[in-house]
PDB file of C-alpha atoms and ligand atoms in Angstrom:
ATOM      1  CA  MET A 412     105.870 105.058  58.110  1.00  0.00           C
ATOM      2  CA  ILE A 413     108.531 104.031  60.601  1.00  0.00           C
ATOM      3  CA  ILE A 414     108.284 105.066  64.218  1.00  0.00           C
ATOM      4  CA  LEU A 415     111.194 104.815  66.604  1.00  0.00           C
ATOM      5  CA  VAL A 416     109.808 103.629  69.939  1.00  0.00           C
ATOM      6  CA  ILE A 417     112.054 104.261  72.931  1.00  0.00           C
ATOM      7  CA  SER A 418     111.630 104.235  76.675  1.00  0.00           C
ATOM      8  CA  ASP A 419     113.557 104.601  79.917  1.00  0.00           C
ATOM      9  CA  ILE A 420     116.463 106.656  78.628  1.00  0.00           C
ATOM     10  CA  HIS A 421     117.292 107.571  82.234  1.00  0.00           C
ATOM     11  CA  ALA A 422     119.600 110.465  81.403  1.00  0.00           C
ATOM     12  CA  ASN A 423     122.054 108.199  79.588  1.00  0.00           C
ATOM     13  CA  LEU A 424     123.165 110.463  76.734  1.00  0.00           C
ATOM     14  CA  ALA A 425     125.721 108.048  75.220  1.00  0.00           C
ATOM     15  CA  ALA A 426     123.010 105.393  74.913  1.00  0.00           C
ATOM     16  CA  LEU A 427     120.431 107.813  73.492  1.00  0.00           C
ATOM     17  CA  GLU A 428     122.805 109.231  70.882  1.00  0.00           C
ATOM     18  CA  THR A 429     123.804 105.727  69.800  1.00  0.00           C
ATOM     19  CA  VAL A 430     120.183 104.583  69.498  1.00  0.00           C
ATOM     20  CA  LEU A 431     119.180 107.628  67.436  1.00  0.00           C
ATOM     21  CA  LYS A 432     122.112 107.061  65.109  1.00  0.00           C
ATOM     22  CA  ASP A 433     121.493 103.329  64.825  1.00  0.00           C
ATOM     23  CA  ALA A 434     117.788 103.797  64.066  1.00  0.00           C
ATOM     24  CA  GLY A 435     118.580 106.182  61.192  1.00  0.00           C
ATOM     25  CA  GLU A 436     115.914 108.350  59.616  1.00  0.00           C
ATOM     26  CA  VAL A 437     112.450 107.780  61.051  1.00  0.00           C
ATOM     27  CA  ASP A 438     109.091 109.503  60.586  1.00  0.00           C
ATOM     28  CA  ALA A 439     108.368 109.938  64.272  1.00  0.00           C
ATOM     29  CA  VAL A 440     109.783 109.266  67.710  1.00  0.00           C
ATOM     30  CA  TRP A 441     107.555 107.958  70.474  1.00  0.00           C
ATOM     31  CA  CYS A 442     109.179 108.047  73.909  1.00  0.00           C
ATOM     32  CA  LEU A 443     107.329 106.151  76.627  1.00  0.00           C
ATOM     33  CA  GLY A 444     108.742 108.073  79.579  1.00  0.00           C
ATOM     34  CA  ASP A 445     111.576 108.181  82.105  1.00  0.00           C
ATOM     35  CA  VAL A 446     113.829 110.466  80.113  1.00  0.00           C
ATOM     36  CA  VAL A 447     115.605 111.221  83.411  1.00  0.00           C
ATOM     37  CA  GLY A 448     116.572 109.496  86.677  1.00  0.00           C
ATOM     38  CA  TYR A 449     119.639 107.302  87.446  1.00  0.00           C
ATOM     39  CA  GLY A 450     121.910 108.808  84.760  1.00  0.00           C
ATOM     40  CA  PRO A 451     124.245 111.808  84.486  1.00  0.00           C
ATOM     41  CA  ASN A 452     122.831 113.832  81.548  1.00  0.00           C
ATOM     42  CA  PRO A 453     119.183 114.781  82.204  1.00  0.00           C
ATOM     43  CA  ASN A 454     119.294 118.203  80.504  1.00  0.00           C
ATOM     44  CA  GLU A 455     121.167 116.938  77.448  1.00  0.00           C
ATOM     45  CA  CYS A 456     118.776 114.003  77.031  1.00  0.00           C
ATOM     46  CA  ILE A 457     115.659 116.172  77.311  1.00  0.00           C
ATOM     47  CA  GLU A 458     117.100 118.661  74.829  1.00  0.00           C
ATOM     48  CA  LEU A 459     117.955 115.924  72.337  1.00  0.00           C
ATOM     49  CA  ILE A 460     114.525 114.331  72.716  1.00  0.00           C
ATOM     50  CA  ARG A 461     112.819 117.660  72.119  1.00  0.00           C
ATOM     51  CA  GLU A 462     114.519 117.902  68.707  1.00  0.00           C
ATOM     52  CA  GLN A 463     113.091 114.637  67.427  1.00  0.00           C
ATOM     53  CA  PRO A 464     110.594 114.557  64.531  1.00  0.00           C
ATOM     54  CA  ASN A 465     106.870 114.263  65.352  1.00  0.00           C
ATOM     55  CA  LEU A 466     107.747 113.619  68.954  1.00  0.00           C
ATOM     56  CA  VAL A 467     105.311 112.077  71.388  1.00  0.00           C
ATOM     57  CA  CYS A 468     106.809 111.862  74.865  1.00  0.00           C
ATOM     58  CA  LEU A 469     105.029 110.564  77.957  1.00  0.00           C
ATOM     59  CA  THR A 470     105.758 111.048  81.616  1.00  0.00           C
ATOM     60  CA  GLY A 471     107.435 108.226  83.545  1.00  0.00           C
ATOM     61  CA  ASN A 472     107.634 107.656  87.283  1.00  0.00           C
ATOM     62  CA  HIS A 473     111.159 109.130  87.589  1.00  0.00           C
ATOM     63  CA  ASP A 474     110.146 112.155  85.521  1.00  0.00           C
ATOM     64  CA  ALA A 475     107.053 112.526  87.736  1.00  0.00           C
ATOM     65  CA  ALA A 476     109.174 112.330  90.895  1.00  0.00           C
ATOM     66  CA  CYS A 477     111.329 115.190  89.590  1.00  0.00           C
ATOM     67  CA  TYR A 478     108.379 117.554  89.167  1.00  0.00           C
ATOM     68  CA  GLY A 479     106.559 116.448  92.302  1.00  0.00           C
ATOM     69  CA  LEU A 480     103.661 114.298  91.022  1.00  0.00           C
ATOM     70  CA  ILE A 481     105.155 111.305  92.855  1.00  0.00           C
ATOM     71  CA  ASN A 482     106.797 111.563  96.260  1.00  0.00           C
ATOM     72  CA  PRO A 483     110.398 110.303  95.899  1.00  0.00           C
ATOM     73  CA  ILE A 484     110.026 108.725  99.361  1.00  0.00           C
ATOM     74  CA  THR A 485     108.306 105.836  97.525  1.00  0.00           C
ATOM     75  CA  PHE A 486     111.596 105.131  95.684  1.00  0.00           C
ATOM     76  CA  ASN A 487     114.481 103.082  97.063  1.00  0.00           C
ATOM     77  CA  TYR A 488     117.304 105.072  98.658  1.00  0.00           C
ATOM     78  CA  ASP A 489     119.645 105.127  95.638  1.00  0.00           C
ATOM     79  CA  ALA A 490     116.880 106.003  93.181  1.00  0.00           C
ATOM     80  CA  ARG A 491     115.803 108.818  95.498  1.00  0.00           C
ATOM     81  CA  LEU A 492     119.354 110.207  95.609  1.00  0.00           C
ATOM     82  CA  ALA A 493     119.340 110.206  91.801  1.00  0.00           C
ATOM     83  CA  VAL A 494     116.003 112.061  91.730  1.00  0.00           C
ATOM     84  CA  GLU A 495     117.328 114.677  94.166  1.00  0.00           C
ATOM     85  CA  TRP A 496     120.500 115.147  92.121  1.00  0.00           C
ATOM     86  CA  THR A 497     118.433 115.427  88.914  1.00  0.00           C
ATOM     87  CA  GLN A 498     116.181 118.056  90.531  1.00  0.00           C
ATOM     88  CA  SER A 499     119.262 120.038  91.517  1.00  0.00           C
ATOM     89  CA  VAL A 500     120.588 120.265  87.941  1.00  0.00           C
ATOM     90  CA  LEU A 501     117.472 120.435  85.723  1.00  0.00           C
ATOM     91  CA  THR A 502     116.891 123.776  84.030  1.00  0.00           C
ATOM     92  CA  GLY A 503     113.516 125.426  84.544  1.00  0.00           C
ATOM     93  CA  ASP A 504     112.673 124.939  80.897  1.00  0.00           C
ATOM     94  CA  ASN A 505     113.470 121.225  80.954  1.00  0.00           C
ATOM     95  CA  LEU A 506     111.577 120.702  84.197  1.00  0.00           C
ATOM     96  CA  GLU A 507     108.591 122.368  82.530  1.00  0.00           C
ATOM     97  CA  PHE A 508     108.943 120.001  79.578  1.00  0.00           C
ATOM     98  CA  LEU A 509     108.738 117.008  81.948  1.00  0.00           C
ATOM     99  CA  ARG A 510     105.826 118.528  83.854  1.00  0.00           C
ATOM    100  CA  THR A 511     103.747 118.978  80.706  1.00  0.00           C
ATOM    101  CA  ARG A 512     104.072 115.416  79.348  1.00  0.00           C
ATOM    102  CA  PRO A 513     100.862 113.362  79.189  1.00  0.00           C
ATOM    103  CA  GLN A 514     100.433 110.115  81.171  1.00  0.00           C
ATOM    104  CA  SER A 515      98.967 108.244  78.227  1.00  0.00           C
ATOM    105  CA  VAL A 516      98.067 108.954  74.617  1.00  0.00           C
ATOM    106  CA  GLU A 517      95.985 107.267  71.945  1.00  0.00           C
ATOM    107  CA  ILE A 518      97.166 107.559  68.332  1.00  0.00           C
ATOM    108  CA  GLU A 519      94.950 105.808  65.792  1.00  0.00           C
ATOM    109  CA  ASN A 520      95.157 102.089  66.629  1.00  0.00           C
ATOM    110  CA  VAL A 521      97.785 102.439  69.358  1.00  0.00           C
ATOM    111  CA  THR A 522      97.681 103.390  73.047  1.00  0.00           C
ATOM    112  CA  LEU A 523     100.879 104.607  74.711  1.00  0.00           C
ATOM    113  CA  ALA A 524     101.613 104.494  78.449  1.00  0.00           C
ATOM    114  CA  HIS A 525     104.745 104.330  80.591  1.00  0.00           C
ATOM    115  CA  GLY A 526     103.778 101.466  82.907  1.00  0.00           C
ATOM    116  CA  SER A 527     100.415 100.052  81.864  1.00  0.00           C
ATOM    117  CA  PRO A 528      97.098 101.234  80.433  1.00  0.00           C
ATOM    118  CA  ARG A 529      95.458 100.631  83.855  1.00  0.00           C
ATOM    119  CA  HIS A 530      97.956 102.638  85.913  1.00  0.00           C
ATOM    120  CA  PRO A 531      99.960 104.560  83.291  1.00  0.00           C
ATOM    121  CA  VAL A 532     102.770 105.856  85.475  1.00  0.00           C
ATOM    122  CA  LEU A 533     103.365 103.164  88.086  1.00  0.00           C
ATOM    123  CA  GLU A 534     102.267  99.616  87.211  1.00  0.00           C
ATOM    124  CA  TYR A 535     104.887  97.082  86.055  1.00  0.00           C
ATOM    125  CA  LEU A 536     103.583  94.644  83.450  1.00  0.00           C
ATOM    126  CA  LEU A 537     105.660  91.493  83.800  1.00  0.00           C
ATOM    127  CA  ASP A 538     103.175  88.620  84.048  1.00  0.00           C
ATOM    128  CA  THR A 539     100.357  87.302  81.897  1.00  0.00           C
ATOM    129  CA  GLN A 540      97.624  87.700  84.536  1.00  0.00           C
ATOM    130  CA  SER A 541      98.311  91.449  84.920  1.00  0.00           C
ATOM    131  CA  ALA A 542      98.510  91.764  81.138  1.00  0.00           C
ATOM    132  CA  LEU A 543      95.162  89.996  80.738  1.00  0.00           C
ATOM    133  CA  GLU A 544      93.536  92.374  83.230  1.00  0.00           C
ATOM    134  CA  ASN A 545      95.049  95.338  81.390  1.00  0.00           C
ATOM    135  CA  MET A 546      93.498  94.275  78.074  1.00  0.00           C
ATOM    136  CA  ASP A 547      90.244  95.792  79.407  1.00  0.00           C
ATOM    137  CA  TYR A 548      91.900  99.183  79.912  1.00  0.00           C
ATOM    138  CA  PHE A 549      92.575 100.030  76.270  1.00  0.00           C
ATOM    139  CA  THR A 550      90.425  99.722  73.170  1.00  0.00           C
ATOM    140  CA  THR A 551      93.046 100.049  70.433  1.00  0.00           C
ATOM    141  CA  ASP A 552      94.723  97.092  68.684  1.00  0.00           C
ATOM    142  CA  TYR A 553      98.080  97.733  70.319  1.00  0.00           C
ATOM    143  CA  CYS A 554      99.406  99.230  73.515  1.00  0.00           C
ATOM    144  CA  LEU A 555     103.037 100.311  73.896  1.00  0.00           C
ATOM    145  CA  ILE A 556     104.579 100.401  77.364  1.00  0.00           C
ATOM    146  CA  GLY A 557     107.976 100.732  79.043  1.00  0.00           C
ATOM    147  CA  HIS A 558     108.887 100.878  82.761  1.00  0.00           C
ATOM    148  CA  SER A 559     110.126  97.284  83.288  1.00  0.00           C
ATOM    149  CA  HIS A 560     113.216  97.879  81.090  1.00  0.00           C
ATOM    150  CA  ILE A 561     112.650  94.456  79.462  1.00  0.00           C
ATOM    151  CA  PRO A 562     111.760  94.084  75.770  1.00  0.00           C
ATOM    152  CA  LEU A 563     108.717  91.831  75.750  1.00  0.00           C
ATOM    153  CA  MET A 564     105.328  91.323  74.200  1.00  0.00           C
ATOM    154  CA  PHE A 565     101.983  90.173  75.592  1.00  0.00           C
ATOM    155  CA  TYR A 566      99.837  88.745  72.854  1.00  0.00           C
ATOM    156  CA  GLN A 567      96.132  87.867  72.932  1.00  0.00           C
ATOM    157  CA  GLU A 568      94.992  86.040  69.828  1.00  0.00           C
ATOM    158  CA  ASP A 569      91.373  85.598  70.802  1.00  0.00           C
ATOM    159  CA  PRO A 570      89.479  88.254  72.791  1.00  0.00           C
ATOM    160  CA  GLU A 571      88.188  85.636  75.227  1.00  0.00           C
ATOM    161  CA  GLY A 572      91.492  83.748  75.386  1.00  0.00           C
ATOM    162  CA  ASP A 573      94.625  83.811  77.463  1.00  0.00           C
ATOM    163  CA  VAL A 574      97.539  86.166  77.045  1.00  0.00           C
ATOM    164  CA  ARG A 575     100.926  84.787  76.032  1.00  0.00           C
ATOM    165  CA  LEU A 576     104.249  86.337  77.045  1.00  0.00           C
ATOM    166  CA  LEU A 577     106.865  86.462  74.285  1.00  0.00           C
ATOM    167  CA  PHE A 578     110.418  87.801  74.167  1.00  0.00           C
ATOM    168  CA  PRO A 579     110.976  89.030  70.592  1.00  0.00           C
ATOM    169  CA  PRO A 580     114.513  88.202  69.389  1.00  0.00           C
ATOM    170  CA  PRO A 581     116.517  91.325  68.499  1.00  0.00           C
ATOM    171  CA  GLY A 582     116.897  91.994  64.803  1.00  0.00           C
ATOM    172  CA  LEU A 583     113.774  90.127  63.736  1.00  0.00           C
ATOM    173  CA  THR A 584     110.910  92.072  62.152  1.00  0.00           C
ATOM    174  CA  GLN A 585     107.686  90.555  63.422  1.00  0.00           C
ATOM    175  CA  GLN A 586     104.265  90.736  61.853  1.00  0.00           C
ATOM    176  CA  LEU A 587     101.852  91.857  64.562  1.00  0.00           C
ATOM    177  CA  LYS A 588      98.261  90.780  65.000  1.00  0.00           C
ATOM    178  CA  PRO A 589      95.766  92.428  67.324  1.00  0.00           C
ATOM    179  CA  ARG A 590      95.835  92.560  70.221  1.00  0.00           C
ATOM    180  CA  ALA A 591      99.190  93.018  71.852  1.00  0.00           C
ATOM    181  CA  ILE A 592     101.024  94.967  74.541  1.00  0.00           C
ATOM    182  CA  LEU A 593     104.570  95.726  73.413  1.00  0.00           C
ATOM    183  CA  ASN A 594     107.612  96.927  75.341  1.00  0.00           C
ATOM    184  CA  PRO A 595     110.692  98.227  73.464  1.00  0.00           C
ATOM    185  CA  GLY A 596     113.013  97.704  76.461  1.00  0.00           C
ATOM    186  CA  SER A 597     115.210 100.429  77.903  1.00  0.00           C
ATOM    187  CA  VAL A 598     117.626 102.744  76.115  1.00  0.00           C
ATOM    188  CA  GLY A 599     119.632 103.792  79.145  1.00  0.00           C
ATOM    189  CA  GLN A 600     119.407 100.994  81.709  1.00  0.00           C
ATOM    190  CA  PRO A 601     118.483  97.561  80.249  1.00  0.00           C
ATOM    191  CA  ARG A 602     117.549  94.962  82.864  1.00  0.00           C
ATOM    192  CA  ASP A 603     117.450  91.691  80.912  1.00  0.00           C
ATOM    193  CA  ARG A 604     121.154  90.890  81.443  1.00  0.00           C
ATOM    194  CA  ASP A 605     121.925  92.289  78.003  1.00  0.00           C
ATOM    195  CA  ARG A 606     123.791  95.538  78.556  1.00  0.00           C
ATOM    196  CA  ARG A 607     123.142  96.838  75.035  1.00  0.00           C
ATOM    197  CA  ALA A 608     120.678  99.705  74.588  1.00  0.00           C
ATOM    198  CA  SER A 609     117.252  98.497  73.458  1.00  0.00           C
ATOM    199  CA  TYR A 610     114.679 100.116  71.181  1.00  0.00           C
ATOM    200  CA  ALA A 611     111.992  99.191  68.662  1.00  0.00           C
ATOM    201  CA  LEU A 612     111.005 100.164  65.148  1.00  0.00           C
ATOM    202  CA  PHE A 613     107.242 100.117  64.653  1.00  0.00           C
ATOM    203  CA  ASP A 614     105.316 100.388  61.417  1.00  0.00           C
ATOM    204  CA  PRO A 615     101.678 101.066  62.301  1.00  0.00           C
ATOM    205  CA  GLU A 616     100.499 100.733  58.697  1.00  0.00           C
ATOM    206  CA  PHE A 617     101.980  97.296  58.000  1.00  0.00           C
ATOM    207  CA  GLU A 618     101.763  96.381  61.676  1.00  0.00           C
ATOM    208  CA  THR A 619     105.343  95.276  62.144  1.00  0.00           C
ATOM    209  CA  TRP A 620     107.604  95.475  65.180  1.00  0.00           C
ATOM    210  CA  ALA A 621     111.364  94.960  65.393  1.00  0.00           C
ATOM    211  CA  ILE A 622     113.456  95.023  68.566  1.00  0.00           C
ATOM    212  CA  LYS A 623     116.992  96.306  68.070  1.00  0.00           C
ATOM    213  CA  ARG A 624     119.963  96.146  70.432  1.00  0.00           C
ATOM    214  CA  VAL A 625     123.057  98.277  70.100  1.00  0.00           C
ATOM    215  CA  GLU A 626     126.353  98.552  71.995  1.00  0.00           C
ATOM    216  CA  TYR A 627     127.138 102.040  73.262  1.00  0.00           C
ATOM    217  CA  ASP A 628     129.972 103.618  75.232  1.00  0.00           C
ATOM    218  CA  ILE A 629     128.972 102.436  78.709  1.00  0.00           C
ATOM    219  CA  ARG A 630     132.250 103.657  80.200  1.00  0.00           C
ATOM    220  CA  ALA A 631     131.538 107.229  79.106  1.00  0.00           C
ATOM    221  CA  THR A 632     128.221 107.173  80.978  1.00  0.00           C
ATOM    222  CA  GLN A 633     129.802 105.512  84.026  1.00  0.00           C
ATOM    223  CA  GLU A 634     132.576 108.108  84.160  1.00  0.00           C
ATOM    224  CA  ASP A 635     130.034 110.943  83.968  1.00  0.00           C
ATOM    225  CA  MET A 636     128.069 109.294  86.794  1.00  0.00           C
ATOM    226  CA  ARG A 637     131.191 108.992  88.971  1.00  0.00           C
ATOM    227  CA  ALA A 638     132.087 112.607  88.299  1.00  0.00           C
ATOM    228  CA  VAL A 639     128.812 113.784  89.851  1.00  0.00           C
ATOM    229  CA  ASP A 640     128.759 111.160  92.651  1.00  0.00           C
ATOM    230  CA  LEU A 641     125.706 109.225  91.530  1.00  0.00           C
ATOM    231  CA  PRO A 642     125.172 105.946  93.471  1.00  0.00           C
ATOM    232  CA  SER A 643     127.705 103.229  92.619  1.00  0.00           C
ATOM    233  CA  ARG A 644     125.014 100.547  92.315  1.00  0.00           C
ATOM    234  CA  HIS A 645     123.514 102.411  89.372  1.00  0.00           C
ATOM    235  CA  ILE A 646     126.955 102.791  87.813  1.00  0.00           C
ATOM    236  CA  ASP A 647     127.785  99.071  88.173  1.00  0.00           C
ATOM    237  CA  ARG A 648     124.469  97.746  86.876  1.00  0.00           C
ATOM    238  CA  LEU A 649     125.005  99.276  83.428  1.00  0.00           C
ATOM    239  CA  SER A 650     127.915  96.869  82.776  1.00  0.00           C
ATOM    240  CA  GLY A 651     125.800  93.808  83.486  1.00  0.00           C
ATOM    241  CA  GLY A 652     122.435  94.952  82.181  1.00  0.00           C
ATOM    242  CA  TRP A 653     120.546  94.346  85.417  1.00  0.00           C
TER     243      TRP A 653
HETATM  244 ZN1   ZN B1131     112.588 103.385  84.087  1.00  0.00          ZN
END
């Protein structure tokens, strides 16, 4: 069983289409939230996500801002402009899809959350101390998260021991061992200075994890963003992956 794990699409249709094509046939798609925000194609991305096999899709903080769970005032100015634009174009049906996504889900030996198991929608997991604290907030072997837009892995070999932070090299299939917190990186707005779209292939039976990176048509997304006057900072950052 191969599961495509994606997160932080951020309304970047060119990136999402490329990732789905690159991943090929999979048994299920698990999306860890932030389907919208920043990018120019929120409706198209939601509609494409909804077609995916055995879909599990969580809510992210940008999704939550669009349907009012989070006040966009907590976002920086440019991100707030993007939320307001997204709200102005989302169809009622697609807004309802976002509104009805869960904040976290447990599937057999895996917990899914957008930010962290402790604060599923908002917490960024970027350091080993926060990851160690979060180990107490899920009981499964693995926890999958997004939100930071950086493909990384927190690994705890011994239940009483420290947590290590690893950056899995793209293209390598890794054998997992409990327990670990895994981030597939971002489809639509990578922030690790690698502009390529990021995703992961996960096999829960054989417990393997592979990060993949793929070039997509960044210019197409940037042109669509310019055409609807989205903030230039968000347009520029796609070229540099920051
Ligand atoms: Zn995000």
